[in-house]
Coordinates of C-alpha atoms and ligand atoms in Angstrom, one line a residue:
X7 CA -17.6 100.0 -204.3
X8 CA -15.3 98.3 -201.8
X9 CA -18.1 96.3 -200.2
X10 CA -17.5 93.2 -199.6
X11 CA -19.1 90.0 -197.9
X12 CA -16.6 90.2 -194.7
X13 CA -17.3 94.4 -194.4
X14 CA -21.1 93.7 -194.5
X15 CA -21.0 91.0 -192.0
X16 CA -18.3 93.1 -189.8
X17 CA -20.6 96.6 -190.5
X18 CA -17.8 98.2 -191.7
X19 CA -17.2 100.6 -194.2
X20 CA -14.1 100.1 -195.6
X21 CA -12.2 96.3 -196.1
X22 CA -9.0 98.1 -194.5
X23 CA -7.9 96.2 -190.8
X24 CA -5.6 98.6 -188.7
X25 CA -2.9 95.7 -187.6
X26 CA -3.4 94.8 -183.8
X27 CA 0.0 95.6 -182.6
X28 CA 1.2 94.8 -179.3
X29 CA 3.9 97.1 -177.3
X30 CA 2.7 100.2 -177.3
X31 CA 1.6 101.1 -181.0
X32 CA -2.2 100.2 -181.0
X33 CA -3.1 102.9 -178.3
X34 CA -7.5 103.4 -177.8
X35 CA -6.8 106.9 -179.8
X36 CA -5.6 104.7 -182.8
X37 CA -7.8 102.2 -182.6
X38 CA -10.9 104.6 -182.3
X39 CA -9.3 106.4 -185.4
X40 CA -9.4 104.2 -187.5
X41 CA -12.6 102.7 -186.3
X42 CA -14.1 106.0 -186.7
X43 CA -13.0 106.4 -189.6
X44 CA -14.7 103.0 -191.7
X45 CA -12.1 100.8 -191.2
X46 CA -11.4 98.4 -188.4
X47 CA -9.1 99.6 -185.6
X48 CA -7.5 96.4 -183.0
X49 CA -6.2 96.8 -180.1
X50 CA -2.8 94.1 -179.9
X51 CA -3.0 93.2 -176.2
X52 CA -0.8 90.4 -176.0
X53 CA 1.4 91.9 -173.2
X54 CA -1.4 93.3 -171.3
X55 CA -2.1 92.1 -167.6
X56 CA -6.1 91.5 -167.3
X57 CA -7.2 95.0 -165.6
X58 CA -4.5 97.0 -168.5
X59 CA -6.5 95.3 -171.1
X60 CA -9.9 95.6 -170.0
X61 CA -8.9 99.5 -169.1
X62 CA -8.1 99.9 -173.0
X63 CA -10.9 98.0 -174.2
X64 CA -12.9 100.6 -172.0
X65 CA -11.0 103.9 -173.7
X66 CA -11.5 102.6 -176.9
X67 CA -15.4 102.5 -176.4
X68 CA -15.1 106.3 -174.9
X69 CA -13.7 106.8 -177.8
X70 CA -16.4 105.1 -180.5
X71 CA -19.2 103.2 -181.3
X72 CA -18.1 101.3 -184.2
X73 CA -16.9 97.4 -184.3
X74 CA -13.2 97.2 -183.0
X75 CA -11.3 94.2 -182.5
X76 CA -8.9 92.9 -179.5
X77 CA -5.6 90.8 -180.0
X78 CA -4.0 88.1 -178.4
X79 CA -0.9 85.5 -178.2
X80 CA -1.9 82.2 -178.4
X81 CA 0.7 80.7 -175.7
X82 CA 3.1 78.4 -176.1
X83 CA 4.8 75.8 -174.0
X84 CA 8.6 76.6 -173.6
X85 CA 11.3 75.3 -171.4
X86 CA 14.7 76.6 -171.7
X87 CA 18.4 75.0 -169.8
X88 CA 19.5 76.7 -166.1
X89 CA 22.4 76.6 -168.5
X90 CA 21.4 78.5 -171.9
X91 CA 19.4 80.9 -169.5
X92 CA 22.7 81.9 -168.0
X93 CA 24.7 82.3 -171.0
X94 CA 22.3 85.0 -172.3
X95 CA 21.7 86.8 -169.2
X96 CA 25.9 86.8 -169.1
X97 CA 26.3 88.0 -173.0
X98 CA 23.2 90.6 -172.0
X99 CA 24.9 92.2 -169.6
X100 CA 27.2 94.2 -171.1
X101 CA 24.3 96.1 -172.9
X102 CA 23.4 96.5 -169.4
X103 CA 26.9 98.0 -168.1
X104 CA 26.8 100.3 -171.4
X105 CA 22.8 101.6 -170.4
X106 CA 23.7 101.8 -166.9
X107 CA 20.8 99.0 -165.5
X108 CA 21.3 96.4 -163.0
X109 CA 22.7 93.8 -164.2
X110 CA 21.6 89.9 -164.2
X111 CA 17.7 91.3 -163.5
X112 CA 15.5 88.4 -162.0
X113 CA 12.4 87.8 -163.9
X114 CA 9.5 86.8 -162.3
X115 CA 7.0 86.5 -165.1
X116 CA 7.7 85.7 -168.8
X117 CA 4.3 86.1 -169.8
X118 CA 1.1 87.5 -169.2
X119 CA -2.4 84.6 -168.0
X120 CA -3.8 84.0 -171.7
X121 CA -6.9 82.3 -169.9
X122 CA -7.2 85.4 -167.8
X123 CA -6.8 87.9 -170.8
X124 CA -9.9 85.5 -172.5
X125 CA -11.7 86.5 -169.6
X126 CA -11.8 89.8 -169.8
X127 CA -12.8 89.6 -173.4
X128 CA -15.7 87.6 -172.8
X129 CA -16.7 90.0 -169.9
X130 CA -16.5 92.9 -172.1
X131 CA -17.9 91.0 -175.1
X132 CA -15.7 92.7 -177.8
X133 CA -16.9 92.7 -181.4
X134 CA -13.7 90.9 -182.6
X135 CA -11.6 89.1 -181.4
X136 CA -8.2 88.3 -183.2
X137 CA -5.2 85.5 -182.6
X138 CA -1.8 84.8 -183.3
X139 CA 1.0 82.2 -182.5
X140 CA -1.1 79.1 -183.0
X141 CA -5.1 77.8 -182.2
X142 CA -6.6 78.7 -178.9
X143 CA -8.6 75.6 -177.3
X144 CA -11.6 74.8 -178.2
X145 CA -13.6 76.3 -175.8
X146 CA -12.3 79.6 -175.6
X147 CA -13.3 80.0 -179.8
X148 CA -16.9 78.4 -178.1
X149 CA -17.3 80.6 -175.6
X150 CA -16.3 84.0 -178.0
X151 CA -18.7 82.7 -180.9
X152 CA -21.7 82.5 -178.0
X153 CA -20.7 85.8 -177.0
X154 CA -21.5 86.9 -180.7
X155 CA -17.9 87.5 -180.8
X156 CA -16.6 87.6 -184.5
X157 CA -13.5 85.3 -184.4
X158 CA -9.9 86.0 -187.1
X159 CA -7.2 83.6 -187.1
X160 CA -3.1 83.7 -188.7
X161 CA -2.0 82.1 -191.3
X162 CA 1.5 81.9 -192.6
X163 CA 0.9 78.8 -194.8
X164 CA -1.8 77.1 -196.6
X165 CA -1.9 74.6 -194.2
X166 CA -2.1 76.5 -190.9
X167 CA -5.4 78.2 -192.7
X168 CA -7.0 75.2 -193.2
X169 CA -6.2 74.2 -189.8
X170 CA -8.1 76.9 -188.3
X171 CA -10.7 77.2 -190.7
X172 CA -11.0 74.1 -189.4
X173 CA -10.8 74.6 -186.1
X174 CA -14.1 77.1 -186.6
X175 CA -12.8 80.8 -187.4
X176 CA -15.2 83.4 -189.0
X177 CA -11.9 84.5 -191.3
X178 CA -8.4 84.2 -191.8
X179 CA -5.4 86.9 -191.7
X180 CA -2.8 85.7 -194.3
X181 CA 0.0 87.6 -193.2
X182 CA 3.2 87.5 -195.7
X183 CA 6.4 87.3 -195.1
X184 CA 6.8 91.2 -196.0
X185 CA 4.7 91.8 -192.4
X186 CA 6.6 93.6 -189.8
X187 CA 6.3 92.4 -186.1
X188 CA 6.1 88.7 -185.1
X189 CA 5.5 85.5 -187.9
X190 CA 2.4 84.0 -186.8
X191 CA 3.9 80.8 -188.1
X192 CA 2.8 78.3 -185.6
X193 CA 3.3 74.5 -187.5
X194 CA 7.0 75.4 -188.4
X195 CA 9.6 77.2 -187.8
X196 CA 9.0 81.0 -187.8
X197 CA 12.0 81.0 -190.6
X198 CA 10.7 78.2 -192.5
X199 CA 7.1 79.5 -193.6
X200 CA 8.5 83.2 -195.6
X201 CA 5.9 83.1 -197.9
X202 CA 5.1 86.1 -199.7
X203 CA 2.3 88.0 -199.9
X204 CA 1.5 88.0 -203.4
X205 CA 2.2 84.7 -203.3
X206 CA 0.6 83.5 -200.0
X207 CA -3.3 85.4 -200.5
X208 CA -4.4 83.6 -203.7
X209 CA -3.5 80.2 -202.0
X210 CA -5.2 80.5 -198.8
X211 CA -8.0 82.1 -200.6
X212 CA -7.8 78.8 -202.7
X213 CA -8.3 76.3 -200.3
X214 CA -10.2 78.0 -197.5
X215 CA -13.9 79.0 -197.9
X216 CA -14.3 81.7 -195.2
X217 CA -12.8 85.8 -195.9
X218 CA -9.1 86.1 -196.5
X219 CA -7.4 89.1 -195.0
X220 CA -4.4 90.5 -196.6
X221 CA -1.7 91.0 -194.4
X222 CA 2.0 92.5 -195.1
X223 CA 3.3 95.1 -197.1
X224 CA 0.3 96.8 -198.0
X225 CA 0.6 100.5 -197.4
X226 CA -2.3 102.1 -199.7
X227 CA -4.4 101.9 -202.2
X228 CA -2.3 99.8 -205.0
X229 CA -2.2 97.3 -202.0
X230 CA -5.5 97.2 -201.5
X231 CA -6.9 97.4 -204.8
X232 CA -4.1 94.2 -205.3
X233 CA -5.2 92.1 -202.4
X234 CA -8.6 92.4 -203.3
X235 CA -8.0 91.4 -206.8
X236 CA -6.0 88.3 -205.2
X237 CA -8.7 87.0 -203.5
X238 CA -8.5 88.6 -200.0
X239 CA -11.8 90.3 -198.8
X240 CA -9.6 92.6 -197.0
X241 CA -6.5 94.5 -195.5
X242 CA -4.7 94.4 -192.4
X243 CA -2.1 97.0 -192.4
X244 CA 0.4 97.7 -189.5
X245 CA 3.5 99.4 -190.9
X246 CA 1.1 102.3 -192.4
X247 CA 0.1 103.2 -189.5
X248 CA 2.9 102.7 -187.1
X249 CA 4.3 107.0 -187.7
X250 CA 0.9 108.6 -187.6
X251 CA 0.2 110.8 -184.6
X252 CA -2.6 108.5 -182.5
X253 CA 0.3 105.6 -182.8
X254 CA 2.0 105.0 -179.6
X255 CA 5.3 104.1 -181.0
X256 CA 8.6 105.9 -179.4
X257 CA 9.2 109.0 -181.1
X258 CA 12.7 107.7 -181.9
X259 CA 11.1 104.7 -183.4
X260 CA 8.7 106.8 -185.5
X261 CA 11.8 108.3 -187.1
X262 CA 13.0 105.9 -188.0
X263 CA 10.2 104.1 -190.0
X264 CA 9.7 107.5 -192.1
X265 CA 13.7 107.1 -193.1
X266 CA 14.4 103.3 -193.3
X267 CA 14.3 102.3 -196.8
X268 CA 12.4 98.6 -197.9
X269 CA 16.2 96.7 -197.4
X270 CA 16.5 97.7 -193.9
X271 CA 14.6 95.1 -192.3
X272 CA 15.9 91.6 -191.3
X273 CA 13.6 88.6 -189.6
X274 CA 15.6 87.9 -186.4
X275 CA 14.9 85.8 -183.2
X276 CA 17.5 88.0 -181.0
X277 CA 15.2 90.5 -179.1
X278 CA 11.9 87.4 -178.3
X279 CA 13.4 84.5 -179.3
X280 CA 10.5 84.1 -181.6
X281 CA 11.2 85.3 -185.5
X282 CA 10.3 88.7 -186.5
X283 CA 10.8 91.4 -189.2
X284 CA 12.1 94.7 -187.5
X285 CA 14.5 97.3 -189.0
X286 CA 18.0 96.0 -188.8
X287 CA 19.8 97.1 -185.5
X288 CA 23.2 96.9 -183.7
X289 CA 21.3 94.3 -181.2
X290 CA 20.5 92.5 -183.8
X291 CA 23.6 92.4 -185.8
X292 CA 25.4 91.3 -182.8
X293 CA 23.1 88.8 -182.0
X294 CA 24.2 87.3 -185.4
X295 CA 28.0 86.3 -183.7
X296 CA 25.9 85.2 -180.3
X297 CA 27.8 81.8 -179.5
X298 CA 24.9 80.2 -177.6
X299 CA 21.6 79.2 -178.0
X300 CA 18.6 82.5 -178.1
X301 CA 16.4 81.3 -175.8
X302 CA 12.0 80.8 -176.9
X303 CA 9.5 83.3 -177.0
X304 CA 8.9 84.5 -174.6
X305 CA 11.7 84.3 -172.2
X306 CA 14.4 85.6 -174.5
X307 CA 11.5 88.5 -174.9
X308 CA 11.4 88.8 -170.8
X309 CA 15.2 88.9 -170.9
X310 CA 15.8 91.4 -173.2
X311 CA 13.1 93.7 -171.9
X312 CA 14.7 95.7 -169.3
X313 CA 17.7 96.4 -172.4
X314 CA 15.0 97.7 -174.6
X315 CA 13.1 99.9 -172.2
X316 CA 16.3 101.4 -171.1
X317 CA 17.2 102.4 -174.8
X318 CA 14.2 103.4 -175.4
X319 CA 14.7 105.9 -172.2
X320 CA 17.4 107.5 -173.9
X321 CA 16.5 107.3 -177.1
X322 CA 18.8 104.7 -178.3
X323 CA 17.0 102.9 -181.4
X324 CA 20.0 100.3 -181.7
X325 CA 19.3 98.3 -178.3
X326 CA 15.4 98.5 -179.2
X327 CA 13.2 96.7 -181.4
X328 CA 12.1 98.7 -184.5
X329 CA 9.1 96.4 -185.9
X330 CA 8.2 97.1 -189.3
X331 CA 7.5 95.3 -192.5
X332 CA 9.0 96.1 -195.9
X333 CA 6.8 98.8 -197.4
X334 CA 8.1 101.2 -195.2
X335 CA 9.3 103.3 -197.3
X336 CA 5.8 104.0 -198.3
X337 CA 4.6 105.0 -194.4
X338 CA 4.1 108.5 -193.5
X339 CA 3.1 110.3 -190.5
X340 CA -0.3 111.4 -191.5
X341 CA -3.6 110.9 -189.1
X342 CA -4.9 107.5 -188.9
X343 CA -8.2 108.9 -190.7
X344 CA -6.3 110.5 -193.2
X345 CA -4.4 107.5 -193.8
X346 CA -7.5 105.4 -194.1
X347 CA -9.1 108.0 -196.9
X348 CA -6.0 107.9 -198.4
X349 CA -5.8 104.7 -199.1
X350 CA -9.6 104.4 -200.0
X351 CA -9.3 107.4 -202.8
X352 CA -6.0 105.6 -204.3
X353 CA -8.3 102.5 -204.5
X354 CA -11.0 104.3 -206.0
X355 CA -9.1 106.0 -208.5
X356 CA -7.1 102.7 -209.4
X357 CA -10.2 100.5 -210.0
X358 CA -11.4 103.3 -212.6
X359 CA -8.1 103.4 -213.9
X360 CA -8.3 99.4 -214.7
X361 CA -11.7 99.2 -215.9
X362 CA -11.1 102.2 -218.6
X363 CA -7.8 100.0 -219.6
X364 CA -10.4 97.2 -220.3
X365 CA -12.4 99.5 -222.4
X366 CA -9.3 100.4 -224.2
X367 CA -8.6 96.9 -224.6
X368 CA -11.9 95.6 -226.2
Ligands
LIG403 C1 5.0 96.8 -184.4 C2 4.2 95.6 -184.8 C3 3.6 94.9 -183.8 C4 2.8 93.8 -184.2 N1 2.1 93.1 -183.2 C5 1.2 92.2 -183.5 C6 0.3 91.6 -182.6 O1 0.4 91.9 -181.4 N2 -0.6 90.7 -183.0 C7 -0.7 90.3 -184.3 O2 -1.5 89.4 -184.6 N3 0.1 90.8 -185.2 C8 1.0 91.7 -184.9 N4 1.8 92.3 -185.8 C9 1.7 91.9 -187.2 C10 0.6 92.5 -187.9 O3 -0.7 92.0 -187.5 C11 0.6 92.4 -189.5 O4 0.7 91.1 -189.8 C12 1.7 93.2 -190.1 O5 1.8 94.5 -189.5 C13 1.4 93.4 -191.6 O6 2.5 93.8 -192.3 P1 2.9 95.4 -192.5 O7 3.5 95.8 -191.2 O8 3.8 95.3 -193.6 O9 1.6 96.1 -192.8 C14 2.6 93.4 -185.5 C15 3.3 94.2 -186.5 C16 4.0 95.3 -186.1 C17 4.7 96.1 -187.2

């Protein structure tokens, strides 16, 4: 029943995406999980070094045979003042004192080689590969459609989806402003393109001619069942499965997705300099008074990372960043498979549900 044009050509079973989710969440298990289970599991690899990523690309085919797909940034040039870089590692440190780290850390690299990530992705020849942040060049989307790679773009606005339809992806992710994680907003500001999902899908699915994929706040299957009737020929969902078991979220993390309620989440630049929806935190409240200027992605995220992995150490969810969207009150800590049927039963049901209402009706 939940066939559609982008499942047949992906030979999946079911039009739901596991979100590719950089940091930790999307471990092999999950992906494979989800994978295994119909859907499509990703692997967000954005902060992988080249040998970390094609390691996981590795487990996840241990793990299955079905279609999976691989995430990346799409870099970005940034430059940031001796000056502004010193104001923030000087207001940073006192998170430092209070975790007991070195203070004033030198970092050596912002960001991982995006040319060298491609690489390994056209070694391995992954079934999908998936972007955010902005349009790779040319030849990389060349080189991934001769290696029979199947190629999904971000779009935060109508705009940026015509831009990479034009530019020659196989489909589009229209992630809303509901999304946790990082906007994929890459013509404005991150701030400046908060378009909703409900609003957002029909839109792109208006003005582009390739699949749509649904992207923030859908949790189940009223989500799905919606996107689909909004135009979208599937469902990328992160938040859902951030608290199930396979996820490699922080246990402390975890708990706090299943107790957060839908107005706990802000969009903030304090922990990456780049926007992004997370569960409001002392970090990020503070941030709010910072005098100074936060830094780009990605050196305000190399500057804050040592502050976050030392919360995270001991447990301290107010110094680390909580990703989630703002469905989270629906998440739950089932499996990953569970969580897929789930979703596909609601759907199933719900579709029934509408079509006797017709009958009714007439
Ligand atoms: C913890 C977390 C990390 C994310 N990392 C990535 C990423 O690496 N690449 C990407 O394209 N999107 C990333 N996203 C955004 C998701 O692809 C997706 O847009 C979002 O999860 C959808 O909203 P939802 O969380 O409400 O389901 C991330 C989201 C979360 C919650």
């Amino acid at each position: 029943m939940f066939e559609t044009e982008l499942t047949r050509t992906l030979k999946i079973r079911y039009p739901i995406f596991q979100a590719p989710m950089a940091g930790g969440p999307t471990t092999p298990d999950l992906v494979a999980a989800v994978s295994n289970a119909g859907g499509l599991g990703s692997l967000g690899t954005g902060y992988l070094a080249p040998e970390q990523l094609r390691s996981a690309i590795q487990k996840v085919r241990q793990l299955t045979d079905r279609p999976f797909g691989v995430n990346l940034f799409v870099p970005e040039q940034t430059i940031e003042s001796e000056k502004t870089i010193g104001q923030m590692t000087d207001y940073l440190n006192k998170y430092r004192v209070e975790l007991g780290i070195a203070q004033n850390p030198s970092i050596l690299k912002v960001s991982e080689s995006f040319e060298e990530q491609v690489q390994v992705l056209l070694e391995e020849k992954i079934p999908v590969f998936s972007f955010t942040f902005g349009i790779p060049p040319q030849d990389v989307l060349q080189a991934m459609k001769q290696c029979g790679t199947f190629v999904i773009g971000t779009a935060t606005t109508v705009e940026e989806a015509k831009q990479l339809e034009a530019a020659g992806v196989d489909a589009i992710v229209a992630q809303g402003s509901e999304a946790g994680g990082h906007r994929g907003t890459f013509l404005k500001n991150g701030s400046d393109s908060l378009i909703g999902t409900m609003a957002l899908v029909p839109q792109i699915a208006d003005h582009v001619s390739i699949p749509v994929i649904a992207s923030g706040g859908i949790m189940d299957g009223r989500g799905l069942v919606a996107s689909l009737t909004l135009g979208a020929a599937a469902v990328q969902m992160g938040t859902a499965f951030l608290a199930c078991p396979e996820s490699g979220a922080h246990a402390t993390y975890k708990q706090k997705i299943l107790s957060a309620n839908e107005d706990d989440t802000e969009i903030t630049r304090a922990y990456s300099g780049k926007a992004a929806r997370g569960i409001r935190t002392k970090f990020m409240n503070d941030m709010h008074r910072y005098p100074g200027t936060i830094p780009p992605y990605p050196i305000q995220n190399a500057m804050t990372r040592d502050i976050r992995q030392a919360a995270a150490k001991v447990n301290n969810p107010e110094y680390m960043s909580l990703w989630a969207g703002q469905g989270l009150r629906l998440a739950n800590d089932h499996s990953a498979a569970a969580i897929v049927k789930q979703t596909m039963n609601q759907a199933n049901i719900l579709v029934k549900r509408i079509a006797n209402l017709g009958m009714i009706d007439n």
